[in-house]
CSV table of C-alpha atoms and ligand atoms in Angstrom, one decimal:
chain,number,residue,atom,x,y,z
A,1200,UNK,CA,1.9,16.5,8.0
A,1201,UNK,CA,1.1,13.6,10.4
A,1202,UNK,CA,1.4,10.3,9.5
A,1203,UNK,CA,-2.2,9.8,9.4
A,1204,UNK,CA,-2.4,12.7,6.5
A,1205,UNK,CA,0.6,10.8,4.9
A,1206,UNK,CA,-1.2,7.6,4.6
A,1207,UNK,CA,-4.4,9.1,3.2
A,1208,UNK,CA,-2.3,10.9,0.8
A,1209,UNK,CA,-0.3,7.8,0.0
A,1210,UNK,CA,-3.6,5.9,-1.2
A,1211,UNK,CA,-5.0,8.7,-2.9
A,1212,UNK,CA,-1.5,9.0,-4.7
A,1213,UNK,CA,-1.6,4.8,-4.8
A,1214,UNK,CA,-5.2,5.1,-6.6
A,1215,UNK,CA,-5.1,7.5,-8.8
A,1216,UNK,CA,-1.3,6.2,-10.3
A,1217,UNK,CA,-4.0,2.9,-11.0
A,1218,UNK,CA,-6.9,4.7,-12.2
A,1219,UNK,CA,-6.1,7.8,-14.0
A,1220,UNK,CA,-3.1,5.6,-16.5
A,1221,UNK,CA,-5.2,4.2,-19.0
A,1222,UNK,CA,-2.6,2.8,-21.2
A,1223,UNK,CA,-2.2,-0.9,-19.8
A,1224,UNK,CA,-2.9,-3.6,-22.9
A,1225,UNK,CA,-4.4,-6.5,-22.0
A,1226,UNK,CA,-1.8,-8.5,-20.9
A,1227,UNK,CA,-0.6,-6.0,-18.4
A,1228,UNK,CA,-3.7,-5.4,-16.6
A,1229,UNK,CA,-3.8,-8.7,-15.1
A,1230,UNK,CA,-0.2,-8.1,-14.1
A,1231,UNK,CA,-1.7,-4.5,-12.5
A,1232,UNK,CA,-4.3,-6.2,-10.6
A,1233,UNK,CA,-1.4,-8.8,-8.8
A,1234,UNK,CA,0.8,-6.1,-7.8
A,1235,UNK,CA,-2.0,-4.0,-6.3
A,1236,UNK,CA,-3.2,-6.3,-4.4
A,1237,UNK,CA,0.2,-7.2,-3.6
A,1238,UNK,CA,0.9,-3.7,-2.7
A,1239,UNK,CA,-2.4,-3.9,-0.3
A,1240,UNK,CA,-1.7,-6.9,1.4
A,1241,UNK,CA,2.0,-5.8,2.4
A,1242,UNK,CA,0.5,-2.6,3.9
A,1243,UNK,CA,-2.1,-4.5,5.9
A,1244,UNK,CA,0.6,-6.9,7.3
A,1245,UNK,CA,3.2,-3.9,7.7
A,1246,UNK,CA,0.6,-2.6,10.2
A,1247,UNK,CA,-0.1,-5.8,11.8
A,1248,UNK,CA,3.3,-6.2,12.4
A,1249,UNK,CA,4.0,-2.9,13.4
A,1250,UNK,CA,1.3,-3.4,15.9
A,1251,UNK,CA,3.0,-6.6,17.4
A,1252,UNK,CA,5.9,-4.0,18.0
A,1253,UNK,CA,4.0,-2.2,20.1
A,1254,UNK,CA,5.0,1.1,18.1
A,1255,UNK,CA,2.3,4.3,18.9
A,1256,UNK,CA,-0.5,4.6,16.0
A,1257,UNK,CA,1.2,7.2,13.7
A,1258,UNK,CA,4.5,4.4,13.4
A,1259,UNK,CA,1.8,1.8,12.3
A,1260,UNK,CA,0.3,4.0,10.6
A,1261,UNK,CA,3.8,4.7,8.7
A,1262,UNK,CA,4.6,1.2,8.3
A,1263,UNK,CA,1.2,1.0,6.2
A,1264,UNK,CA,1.9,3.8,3.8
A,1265,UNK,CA,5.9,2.1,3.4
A,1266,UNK,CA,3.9,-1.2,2.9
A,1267,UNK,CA,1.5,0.5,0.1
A,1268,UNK,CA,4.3,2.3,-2.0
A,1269,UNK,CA,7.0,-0.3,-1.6
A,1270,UNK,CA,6.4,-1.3,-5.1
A,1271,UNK,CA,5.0,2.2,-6.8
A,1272,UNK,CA,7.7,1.9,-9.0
A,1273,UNK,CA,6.7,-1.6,-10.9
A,1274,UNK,CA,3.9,-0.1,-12.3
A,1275,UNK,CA,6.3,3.2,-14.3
A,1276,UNK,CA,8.5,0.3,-14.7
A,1277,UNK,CA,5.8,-1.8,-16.9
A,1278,UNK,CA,4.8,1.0,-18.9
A,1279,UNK,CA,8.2,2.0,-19.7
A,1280,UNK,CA,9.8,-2.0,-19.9
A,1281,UNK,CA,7.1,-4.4,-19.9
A,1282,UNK,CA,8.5,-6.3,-17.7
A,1283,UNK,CA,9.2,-6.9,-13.4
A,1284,UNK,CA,12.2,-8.1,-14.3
A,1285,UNK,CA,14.9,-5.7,-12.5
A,1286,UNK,CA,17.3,-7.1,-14.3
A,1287,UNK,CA,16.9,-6.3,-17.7
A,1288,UNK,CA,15.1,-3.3,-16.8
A,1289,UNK,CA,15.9,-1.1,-13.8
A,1290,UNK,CA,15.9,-1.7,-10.3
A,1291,UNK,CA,12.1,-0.7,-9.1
A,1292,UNK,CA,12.6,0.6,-5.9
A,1293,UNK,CA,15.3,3.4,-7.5
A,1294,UNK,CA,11.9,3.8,-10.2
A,1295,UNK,CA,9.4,3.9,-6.9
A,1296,UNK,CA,11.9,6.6,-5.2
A,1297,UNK,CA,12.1,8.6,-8.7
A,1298,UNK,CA,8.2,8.0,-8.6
A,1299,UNK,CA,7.0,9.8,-5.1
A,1300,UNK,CA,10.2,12.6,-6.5
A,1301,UNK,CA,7.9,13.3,-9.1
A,1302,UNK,CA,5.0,13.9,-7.7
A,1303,UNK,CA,6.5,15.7,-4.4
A,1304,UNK,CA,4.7,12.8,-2.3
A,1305,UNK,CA,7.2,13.5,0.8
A,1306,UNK,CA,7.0,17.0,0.8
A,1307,UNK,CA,5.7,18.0,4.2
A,1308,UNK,CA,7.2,15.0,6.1
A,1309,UNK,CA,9.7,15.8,8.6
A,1310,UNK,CA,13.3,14.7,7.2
A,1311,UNK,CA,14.0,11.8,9.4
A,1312,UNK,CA,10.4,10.8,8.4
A,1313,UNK,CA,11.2,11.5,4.9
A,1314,UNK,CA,14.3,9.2,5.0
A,1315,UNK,CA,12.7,6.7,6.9
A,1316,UNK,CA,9.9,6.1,3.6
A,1317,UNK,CA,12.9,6.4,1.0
A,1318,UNK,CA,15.3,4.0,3.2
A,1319,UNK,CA,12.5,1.6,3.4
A,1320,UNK,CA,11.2,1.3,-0.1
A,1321,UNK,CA,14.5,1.5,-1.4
A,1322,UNK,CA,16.0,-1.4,1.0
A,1323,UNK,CA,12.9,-3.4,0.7
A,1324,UNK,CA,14.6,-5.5,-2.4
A,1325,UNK,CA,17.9,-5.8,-1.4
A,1326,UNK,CA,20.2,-8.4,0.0
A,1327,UNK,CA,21.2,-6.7,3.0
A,1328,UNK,CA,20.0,-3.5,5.0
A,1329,UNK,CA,23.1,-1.5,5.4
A,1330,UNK,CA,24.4,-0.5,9.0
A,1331,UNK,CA,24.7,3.1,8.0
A,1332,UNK,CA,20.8,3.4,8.7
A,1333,UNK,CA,19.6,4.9,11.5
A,1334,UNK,CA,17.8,2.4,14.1
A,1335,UNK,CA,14.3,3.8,13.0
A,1336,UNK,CA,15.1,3.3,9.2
A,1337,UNK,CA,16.2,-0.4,10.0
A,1338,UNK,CA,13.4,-1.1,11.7
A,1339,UNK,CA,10.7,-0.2,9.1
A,1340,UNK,CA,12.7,-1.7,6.5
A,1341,UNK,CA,12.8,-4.6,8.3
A,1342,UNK,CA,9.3,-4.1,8.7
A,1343,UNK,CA,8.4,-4.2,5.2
A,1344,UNK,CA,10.9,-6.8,4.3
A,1345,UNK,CA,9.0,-9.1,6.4
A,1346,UNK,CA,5.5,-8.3,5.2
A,1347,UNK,CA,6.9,-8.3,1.5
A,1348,UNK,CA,8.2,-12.1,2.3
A,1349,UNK,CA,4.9,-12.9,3.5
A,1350,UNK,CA,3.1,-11.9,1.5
A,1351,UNK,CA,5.0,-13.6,-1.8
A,1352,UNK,CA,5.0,-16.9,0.5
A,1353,UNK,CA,1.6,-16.6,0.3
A,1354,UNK,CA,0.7,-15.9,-3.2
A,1355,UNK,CA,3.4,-18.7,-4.4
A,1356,UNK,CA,2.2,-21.7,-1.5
A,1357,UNK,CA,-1.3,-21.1,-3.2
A,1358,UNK,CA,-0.3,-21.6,-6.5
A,1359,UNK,CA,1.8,-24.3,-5.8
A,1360,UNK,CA,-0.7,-26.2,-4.0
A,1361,UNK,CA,-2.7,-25.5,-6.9
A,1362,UNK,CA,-0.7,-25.2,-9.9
A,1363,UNK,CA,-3.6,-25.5,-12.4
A,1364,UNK,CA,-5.6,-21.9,-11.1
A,1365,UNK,CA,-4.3,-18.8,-12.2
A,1366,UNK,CA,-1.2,-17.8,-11.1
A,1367,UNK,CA,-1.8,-14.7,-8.2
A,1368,UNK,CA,2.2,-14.0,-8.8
A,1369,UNK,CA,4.7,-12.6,-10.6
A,1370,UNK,CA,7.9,-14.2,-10.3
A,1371,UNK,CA,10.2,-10.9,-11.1
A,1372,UNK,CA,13.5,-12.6,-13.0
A,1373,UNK,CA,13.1,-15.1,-15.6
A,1374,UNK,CA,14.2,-18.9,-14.1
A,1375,UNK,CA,16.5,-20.5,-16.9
A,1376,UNK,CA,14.3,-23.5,-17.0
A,1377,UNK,CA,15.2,-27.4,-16.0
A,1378,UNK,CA,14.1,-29.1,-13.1
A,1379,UNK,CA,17.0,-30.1,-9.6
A,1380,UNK,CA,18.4,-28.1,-7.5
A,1381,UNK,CA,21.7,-25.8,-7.4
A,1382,UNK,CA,24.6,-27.1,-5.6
A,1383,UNK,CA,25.3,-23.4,-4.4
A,1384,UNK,CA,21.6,-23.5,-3.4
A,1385,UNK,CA,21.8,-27.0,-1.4
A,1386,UNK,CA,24.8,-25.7,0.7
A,1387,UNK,CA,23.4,-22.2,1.6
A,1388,UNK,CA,19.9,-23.4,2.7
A,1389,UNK,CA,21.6,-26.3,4.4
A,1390,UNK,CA,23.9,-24.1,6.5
A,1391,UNK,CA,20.6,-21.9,7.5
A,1392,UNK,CA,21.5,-19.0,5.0
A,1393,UNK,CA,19.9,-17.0,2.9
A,1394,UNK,CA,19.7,-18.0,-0.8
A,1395,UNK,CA,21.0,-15.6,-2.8
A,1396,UNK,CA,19.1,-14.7,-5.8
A,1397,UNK,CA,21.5,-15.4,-8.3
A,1398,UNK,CA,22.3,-18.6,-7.5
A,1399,UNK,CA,18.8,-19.3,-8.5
A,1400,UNK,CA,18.4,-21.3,-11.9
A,1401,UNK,CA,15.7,-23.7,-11.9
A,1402,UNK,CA,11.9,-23.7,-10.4
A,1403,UNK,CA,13.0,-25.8,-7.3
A,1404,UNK,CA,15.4,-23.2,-6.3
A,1405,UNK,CA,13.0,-20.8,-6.6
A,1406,UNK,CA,11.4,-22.9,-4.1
A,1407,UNK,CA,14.3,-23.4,-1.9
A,1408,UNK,CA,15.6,-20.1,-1.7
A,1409,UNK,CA,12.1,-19.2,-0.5
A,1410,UNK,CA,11.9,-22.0,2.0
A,1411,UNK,CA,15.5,-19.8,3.0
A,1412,UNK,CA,13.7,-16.5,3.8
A,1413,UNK,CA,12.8,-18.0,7.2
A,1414,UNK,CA,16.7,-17.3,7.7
A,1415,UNK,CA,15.6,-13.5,6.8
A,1416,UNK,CA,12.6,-13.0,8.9
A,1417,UNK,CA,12.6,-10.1,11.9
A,1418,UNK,CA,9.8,-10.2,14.1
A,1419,UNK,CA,7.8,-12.9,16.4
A,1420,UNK,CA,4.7,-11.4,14.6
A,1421,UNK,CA,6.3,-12.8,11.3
A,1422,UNK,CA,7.6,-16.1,12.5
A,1423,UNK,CA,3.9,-16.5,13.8
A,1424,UNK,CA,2.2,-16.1,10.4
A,1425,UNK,CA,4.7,-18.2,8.7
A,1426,UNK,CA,4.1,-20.8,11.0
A,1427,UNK,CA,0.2,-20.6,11.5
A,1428,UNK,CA,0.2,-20.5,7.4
A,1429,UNK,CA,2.6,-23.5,7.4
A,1430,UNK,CA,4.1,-21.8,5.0
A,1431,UNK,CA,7.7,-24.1,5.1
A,1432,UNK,CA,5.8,-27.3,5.1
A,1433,UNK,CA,3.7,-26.6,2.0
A,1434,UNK,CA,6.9,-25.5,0.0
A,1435,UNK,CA,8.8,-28.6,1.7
A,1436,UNK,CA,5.6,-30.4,0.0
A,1437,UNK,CA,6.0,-28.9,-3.6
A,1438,UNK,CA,9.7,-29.8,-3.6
A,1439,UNK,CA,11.4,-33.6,-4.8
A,1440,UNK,CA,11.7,-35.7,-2.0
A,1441,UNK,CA,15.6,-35.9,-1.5
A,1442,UNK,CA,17.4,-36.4,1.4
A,1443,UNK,CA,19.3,-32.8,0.7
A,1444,UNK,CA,15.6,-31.5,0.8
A,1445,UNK,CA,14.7,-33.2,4.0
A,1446,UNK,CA,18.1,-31.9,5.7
A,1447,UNK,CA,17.1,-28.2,4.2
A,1448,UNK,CA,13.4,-28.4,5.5
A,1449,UNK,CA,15.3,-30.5,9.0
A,1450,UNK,CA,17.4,-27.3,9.3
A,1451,UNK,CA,14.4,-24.5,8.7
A,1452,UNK,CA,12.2,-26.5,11.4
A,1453,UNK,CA,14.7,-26.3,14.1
A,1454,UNK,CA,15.8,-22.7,13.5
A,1455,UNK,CA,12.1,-21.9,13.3
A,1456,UNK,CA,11.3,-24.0,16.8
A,1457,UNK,CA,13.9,-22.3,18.2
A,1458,UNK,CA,12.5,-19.1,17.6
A,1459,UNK,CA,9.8,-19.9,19.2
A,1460,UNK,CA,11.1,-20.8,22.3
A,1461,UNK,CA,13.7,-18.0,22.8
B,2228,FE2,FE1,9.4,-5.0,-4.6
């Protein structure tokens, strides 16, 4: 199977999953709708980003299908938990794995192709990509990492900038509630790291460790879009004004400038 077949099959597979499960009550389908066009959007920037790469038309072609199945598995997980919430559920990229397993969506892909899908979905959420992949894993999973990012940055920058509309998001883990930001959080995005998810415990460091992904980002292509979206400045925007804000969003610029001139 080419890639090209792969990525027809993918969206047939990625359709049907939507259209032929009619058991969604009403206040899932909403939660449907976000995730597909999630889903969508990552697989159009996966390719875009690819592109940038300069990888042949199959790869981009690959990095679309990754893009479009990288969260298959919220939608088993909502009819079986009722929630995104990893955490009290399971972890959906082990449920989007379990998912293309069931329906034998691999089969025909070469084995290094084959791992390459499963090692990117299945990274996609995860703190770390582990060095045991092979170069060509790491690089779609980095791939989709970075359209994934994006692609949240955008959804959450629009509803922040507009709190009042309906919310094109999904936060996935419940935030304990309460206003300020984490000490734990303050020091990590300070030092230009990563926030780690469970440090998180109130909206603003929601806000801050995504202001961090910037320290998570791969590609030019990706540091391009964040900064043609201005996506630092309008979460910089939606955040107290502090001055351990102001030395977080300091910190970001700088690392971001530099990007651009290395
Ligand atoms: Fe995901």
């Amino acid at each position: 199977m080419t890639h090209f077949d792969f990525e027809i099959k993918s969206r047939q597979f990625f359709d049907s999953f939507l259209m032929f499960y009619s058991g969604w009550n009403k206040g899932q389908i909403s939660r449907v709708e976000i995730k597909k066009r999630h889903s969508e959007r990552v697989a159009e920037l996966s390719g875009l980003i690819a592109a940038s790469l300069h990888l042949d038309r199959e790869e981009v072609a690959l990095a679309r299908s990754i893009g479009l199945l990288h969260d298959i598995g919220r939608f088993p997980q909502l009819i079986k938990y009722n929630t995104f919430d990893d955490s009290v559920s399971e972890d959906h990229s082990k449920m989007a794995l379990e998912e293309l397993e069931r329906v034998g969506l691999l089969q025909g892909l070469t084995p290094e192709t084959a791992a390459i899908v499963h090692g990117a979905i299945f990274h996609h959420n995860k703190e770390e990509i582990p060095s045991e992949l092979t170069a060509e894993e790491q690089l779609f999973c980095r791939i989709v990492r970075d359209a994934d990012k994006l692609d949240i940055l955008q959804s959450l920058t629009d509803y922040y900038a507009n709190p009042s509309d309906p919310a094109d998001h999904t936060l996935s883990w419940k935030i304990q509630g309460g206003r300020g930001i984490s000490e734990s959080v303050v020091t990590a995005a300070k030092s230009g790291k990563t926030v780690r998810k469970e440090y998180v415990r109130t909206g603003d460091d929601v806000k801050v460790m995504q202001l961090s992904w910037v320290y998570d980002l791969n590609f030019k292509a990706s540091f391009r879009i964040l900064a043609s979206e201005q996506y630092v400045d309008k979460i910089y925007r939606a955040l107290p004004k502090r001055d351990d804000v102001f030395d977080i969003y300091r910190v970001a610029r700088i690392y971001l400038e530099n990007k651009f001139l290395n």
